[in-house]
Amino acid sequence: MAAAAVLALRCSLLQRRPLRCGPGVRAVPGAGAALRPCSSRVAQDGINKPVIDRIIRVDHAGEYGANRIYAGQMAVLGRSSVGPVIQQMWNQEKNHLKRFNELMVAYRVRPTVLLPFWNVAGFVLGAGSALLGKKGAMACTVAVEESISEHYNNQIRTLIEEDPEKYKELLQAQEVLVLQVIKQFRDEEQEHHDTGLEHDAEATPAYSVLKTAIQLGCKAAIFLSERI
């Protein structure tokens, strides 16, 4: 019975839509189902505190950086035809950041000391990619959101594989709340990725080079924000 419960939970949490690779026009989806508000504090018994701290800290930093990227893009392209698309994605990122702010308080997690750096770096990346035009901004979106989606999936695997024997109890524990947040946000980041492709991200000059460089930066940011 316990093994069946773990398998069902794994399938539910890791299920996601495939990456979109072809053209097509699609509206950016709304913000998705609301999650219940987080209490100001949660019980710490029965959770792997170091793992939860690391996950919440790095995800908070990532959502903070994503907000700054979209702020930079809007500063350059806000009045353009793609402005409403960027704004809609940014609105979702604002919700993500708000949620992780709540989780930081609830789980008593300190933020990364690198937030001031991500503040500047995110805005510069967003504005710099937007100066390349709409396609450049969307190429940045694809690169960042693909990295974040992969990162969230890795976190989901970490949580559900850490101790399968206790997952019958964890179905009612606080880790499941974190899992639900990560899963929802992972799916919304995936939507942003698909939106970038639909708005000609791959037509950006030197797209592969730009995407690789941005994703290397994302991996470095994730590594550092988990640890300091």
mmCIF file with all atom_site columns, N, CA, C and O in Angstrom, residues 115-136:
data_model
loop_
_atom_site.group_PDB
_atom_site.id
_atom_site.type_symbol
_atom_site.label_atom_id
_atom_site.label_alt_id
_atom_site.label_comp_id
_atom_site.label_asym_id
_atom_site.label_entity_id
_atom_site.label_seq_id
_atom_site.pdbx_PDB_ins_code
_atom_site.Cartn_x
_atom_site.Cartn_y
_atom_site.Cartn_z
_atom_site.occupancy
_atom_site.B_iso_or_equiv
_atom_site.pdbx_formal_charge
_atom_site.auth_seq_id
_atom_site.auth_comp_id
_atom_site.auth_asym_id
_atom_site.auth_atom_id
_atom_site.pdbx_PDB_model_num
ATOM 1  N N  . LEU A 1 115 ? 20.738 38.513 -2.812  1.00 0.00 ? 115 LEU A N  1
ATOM 2  C CA . LEU A 1 115 ? 19.589 39.212 -3.374  1.00 0.00 ? 115 LEU A CA 1
ATOM 3  C C  . LEU A 1 115 ? 19.936 40.573 -3.984  1.00 0.00 ? 115 LEU A C  1
ATOM 4  O O  . LEU A 1 115 ? 19.425 40.904 -5.070  1.00 0.00 ? 115 LEU A O  1
ATOM 5  N N  . PRO A 1 116 ? 20.787 41.385 -3.350  1.00 0.00 ? 116 PRO A N  1
ATOM 6  C CA . PRO A 1 116 ? 21.134 42.669 -3.988  1.00 0.00 ? 116 PRO A CA 1
ATOM 7  C C  . PRO A 1 116 ? 21.786 42.482 -5.359  1.00 0.00 ? 116 PRO A C  1
ATOM 8  O O  . PRO A 1 116 ? 21.555 43.277 -6.278  1.00 0.00 ? 116 PRO A O  1
ATOM 9  N N  . PHE A 1 117 ? 22.589 41.441 -5.483  1.00 0.00 ? 117 PHE A N  1
ATOM 10 C CA . PHE A 1 117 ? 23.235 41.181 -6.775  1.00 0.00 ? 117 PHE A CA 1
ATOM 11 C C  . PHE A 1 117 ? 22.204 40.727 -7.811  1.00 0.00 ? 117 PHE A C  1
ATOM 12 O O  . PHE A 1 117 ? 22.214 41.176 -8.957  1.00 0.00 ? 117 PHE A O  1
ATOM 13 N N  . TRP A 1 118 ? 21.306 39.806 -7.403  1.00 0.00 ? 118 TRP A N  1
ATOM 14 C CA . TRP A 1 118 ? 20.279 39.347 -8.352  1.00 0.00 ? 118 TRP A CA 1
ATOM 15 C C  . TRP A 1 118 ? 19.337 40.486 -8.743  1.00 0.00 ? 118 TRP A C  1
ATOM 16 O O  . TRP A 1 118 ? 18.805 40.495 -9.851  1.00 0.00 ? 118 TRP A O  1
ATOM 17 N N  . ASN A 1 119 ? 19.154 41.448 -7.853  1.00 0.00 ? 119 ASN A N  1
ATOM 18 C CA . ASN A 1 119 ? 18.341 42.615 -8.154  1.00 0.00 ? 119 ASN A CA 1
ATOM 19 C C  . ASN A 1 119 ? 18.879 43.348 -9.386  1.00 0.00 ? 119 ASN A C  1
ATOM 20 O O  . ASN A 1 119 ? 18.131 43.660 -10.325 1.00 0.00 ? 119 ASN A O  1
ATOM 21 N N  . VAL A 1 120 ? 20.180 43.597 -9.370  1.00 0.00 ? 120 VAL A N  1
ATOM 22 C CA . VAL A 1 120 ? 20.813 44.325 -10.477 1.00 0.00 ? 120 VAL A CA 1
ATOM 23 C C  . VAL A 1 120 ? 20.990 43.419 -11.697 1.00 0.00 ? 120 VAL A C  1
ATOM 24 O O  . VAL A 1 120 ? 20.664 43.805 -12.821 1.00 0.00 ? 120 VAL A O  1
ATOM 25 N N  . ALA A 1 121 ? 21.502 42.208 -11.466 1.00 0.00 ? 121 ALA A N  1
ATOM 26 C CA . ALA A 1 121 ? 21.787 41.308 -12.578 1.00 0.00 ? 121 ALA A CA 1
ATOM 27 C C  . ALA A 1 121 ? 20.520 40.948 -13.351 1.00 0.00 ? 121 ALA A C  1
ATOM 28 O O  . ALA A 1 121 ? 20.525 40.885 -14.587 1.00 0.00 ? 121 ALA A O  1
ATOM 29 N N  . GLY A 1 122 ? 19.422 40.700 -12.629 1.00 0.00 ? 122 GLY A N  1
ATOM 30 C CA . GLY A 1 122 ? 18.176 40.357 -13.297 1.00 0.00 ? 122 GLY A CA 1
ATOM 31 C C  . GLY A 1 122 ? 17.673 41.482 -14.175 1.00 0.00 ? 122 GLY A C  1
ATOM 32 O O  . GLY A 1 122 ? 17.278 41.259 -15.326 1.00 0.00 ? 122 GLY A O  1
ATOM 33 N N  . PHE A 1 123 ? 17.694 42.695 -13.648 1.00 0.00 ? 123 PHE A N  1
ATOM 34 C CA . PHE A 1 123 ? 17.210 43.831 -14.438 1.00 0.00 ? 123 PHE A CA 1
ATOM 35 C C  . PHE A 1 123 ? 18.082 44.057 -15.672 1.00 0.00 ? 123 PHE A C  1
ATOM 36 O O  . PHE A 1 123 ? 17.572 44.308 -16.772 1.00 0.00 ? 123 PHE A O  1
ATOM 37 N N  . VAL A 1 124 ? 19.394 43.962 -15.490 1.00 0.00 ? 124 VAL A N  1
ATOM 38 C CA . VAL A 1 124 ? 20.316 44.158 -16.627 1.00 0.00 ? 124 VAL A CA 1
ATOM 39 C C  . VAL A 1 124 ? 20.083 43.092 -17.695 1.00 0.00 ? 124 VAL A C  1
ATOM 40 O O  . VAL A 1 124 ? 20.065 43.395 -18.902 1.00 0.00 ? 124 VAL A O  1
ATOM 41 N N  . LEU A 1 125 ? 19.889 41.834 -17.277 1.00 0.00 ? 125 LEU A N  1
ATOM 42 C CA . LEU A 1 125 ? 19.630 40.768 -18.248 1.00 0.00 ? 125 LEU A CA 1
ATOM 43 C C  . LEU A 1 125 ? 18.318 41.025 -18.986 1.00 0.00 ? 125 LEU A C  1
ATOM 44 O O  . LEU A 1 125 ? 18.254 40.877 -20.208 1.00 0.00 ? 125 LEU A O  1
ATOM 45 N N  . GLY A 1 126 ? 17.278 41.412 -18.255 1.00 0.00 ? 126 GLY A N  1
ATOM 46 C CA . GLY A 1 126 ? 16.004 41.671 -18.897 1.00 0.00 ? 126 GLY A CA 1
ATOM 47 C C  . GLY A 1 126 ? 16.073 42.828 -19.865 1.00 0.00 ? 126 GLY A C  1
ATOM 48 O O  . GLY A 1 126 ? 15.619 42.720 -21.017 1.00 0.00 ? 126 GLY A O  1
ATOM 49 N N  . ALA A 1 127 ? 16.638 43.945 -19.423 1.00 0.00 ? 127 ALA A N  1
ATOM 50 C CA . ALA A 1 127 ? 16.735 45.113 -20.293 1.00 0.00 ? 127 ALA A CA 1
ATOM 51 C C  . ALA A 1 127 ? 17.667 44.846 -21.463 1.00 0.00 ? 127 ALA A C  1
ATOM 52 O O  . ALA A 1 127 ? 17.379 45.236 -22.608 1.00 0.00 ? 127 ALA A O  1
ATOM 53 N N  . GLY A 1 128 ? 18.785 44.154 -21.199 1.00 0.00 ? 128 GLY A N  1
ATOM 54 C CA . GLY A 1 128 ? 19.732 43.865 -22.274 1.00 0.00 ? 128 GLY A CA 1
ATOM 55 C C  . GLY A 1 128 ? 19.134 42.976 -23.350 1.00 0.00 ? 128 GLY A C  1
ATOM 56 O O  . GLY A 1 128 ? 19.319 43.220 -24.549 1.00 0.00 ? 128 GLY A O  1
ATOM 57 N N  . SER A 1 129 ? 18.395 41.950 -22.940 1.00 0.00 ? 129 SER A N  1
ATOM 58 C CA . SER A 1 129 ? 17.764 41.076 -23.938 1.00 0.00 ? 129 SER A CA 1
ATOM 59 C C  . SER A 1 129 ? 16.672 41.820 -24.697 1.00 0.00 ? 129 SER A C  1
ATOM 60 O O  . SER A 1 129 ? 16.488 41.607 -25.901 1.00 0.00 ? 129 SER A O  1
ATOM 61 N N  . ALA A 1 130 ? 15.968 42.725 -24.018 1.00 0.00 ? 130 ALA A N  1
ATOM 62 C CA . ALA A 1 130 ? 14.911 43.486 -24.676 1.00 0.00 ? 130 ALA A CA 1
ATOM 63 C C  . ALA A 1 130 ? 15.478 44.468 -25.689 1.00 0.00 ? 130 ALA A C  1
ATOM 64 O O  . ALA A 1 130 ? 14.809 44.793 -26.688 1.00 0.00 ? 130 ALA A O  1
ATOM 65 N N  . LEU A 1 131 ? 16.698 44.955 -25.460 1.00 0.00 ? 131 LEU A N  1
ATOM 66 C CA . LEU A 1 131 ? 17.331 45.857 -26.424 1.00 0.00 ? 131 LEU A CA 1
ATOM 67 C C  . LEU A 1 131 ? 17.627 45.152 -27.745 1.00 0.00 ? 131 LEU A C  1
ATOM 68 O O  . LEU A 1 131 ? 17.809 45.812 -28.775 1.00 0.00 ? 131 LEU A O  1
ATOM 69 N N  . LEU A 1 132 ? 17.653 43.812 -27.719 1.00 0.00 ? 132 LEU A N  1
ATOM 70 C CA . LEU A 1 132 ? 17.793 43.051 -28.960 1.00 0.00 ? 132 LEU A CA 1
ATOM 71 C C  . LEU A 1 132 ? 16.470 42.960 -29.715 1.00 0.00 ? 132 LEU A C  1
ATOM 72 O O  . LEU A 1 132 ? 16.422 42.408 -30.808 1.00 0.00 ? 132 LEU A O  1
ATOM 73 N N  . GLY A 1 133 ? 15.406 43.468 -29.100 1.00 0.00 ? 133 GLY A N  1
ATOM 74 C CA . GLY A 1 133 ? 14.083 43.422 -29.719 1.00 0.00 ? 133 GLY A CA 1
ATOM 75 C C  . GLY A 1 133 ? 13.207 42.356 -29.089 1.00 0.00 ? 133 GLY A C  1
ATOM 76 O O  . GLY A 1 133 ? 13.608 41.660 -28.145 1.00 0.00 ? 133 GLY A O  1
ATOM 77 N N  . LYS A 1 134 ? 12.012 42.233 -29.619 1.00 0.00 ? 134 LYS A N  1
ATOM 78 C CA . LYS A 1 134 ? 11.046 41.282 -29.081 1.00 0.00 ? 134 LYS A CA 1
ATOM 79 C C  . LYS A 1 134 ? 11.601 39.862 -29.080 1.00 0.00 ? 134 LYS A C  1
ATOM 80 O O  . LYS A 1 134 ? 11.454 39.123 -28.097 1.00 0.00 ? 134 LYS A O  1
ATOM 81 N N  . LYS A 1 135 ? 12.257 39.471 -30.163 1.00 0.00 ? 135 LYS A N  1
ATOM 82 C CA . LYS A 1 135 ? 12.774 38.108 -30.251 1.00 0.00 ? 135 LYS A CA 1
ATOM 83 C C  . LYS A 1 135 ? 13.853 37.859 -29.206 1.00 0.00 ? 135 LYS A C  1
ATOM 84 O O  . LYS A 1 135 ? 13.927 36.778 -28.609 1.00 0.00 ? 135 LYS A O  1
ATOM 85 N N  . GLY A 1 136 ? 14.693 38.860 -28.954 1.00 0.00 ? 136 GLY A N  1
ATOM 86 C CA . GLY A 1 136 ? 15.727 38.715 -27.943 1.00 0.00 ? 136 GLY A CA 1
ATOM 87 C C  . GLY A 1 136 ? 15.145 38.540 -26.557 1.00 0.00 ? 136 GLY A C  1
ATOM 88 O O  . GLY A 1 136 ? 15.611 37.719 -25.763 1.00 0.00 ? 136 GLY A O  1
#
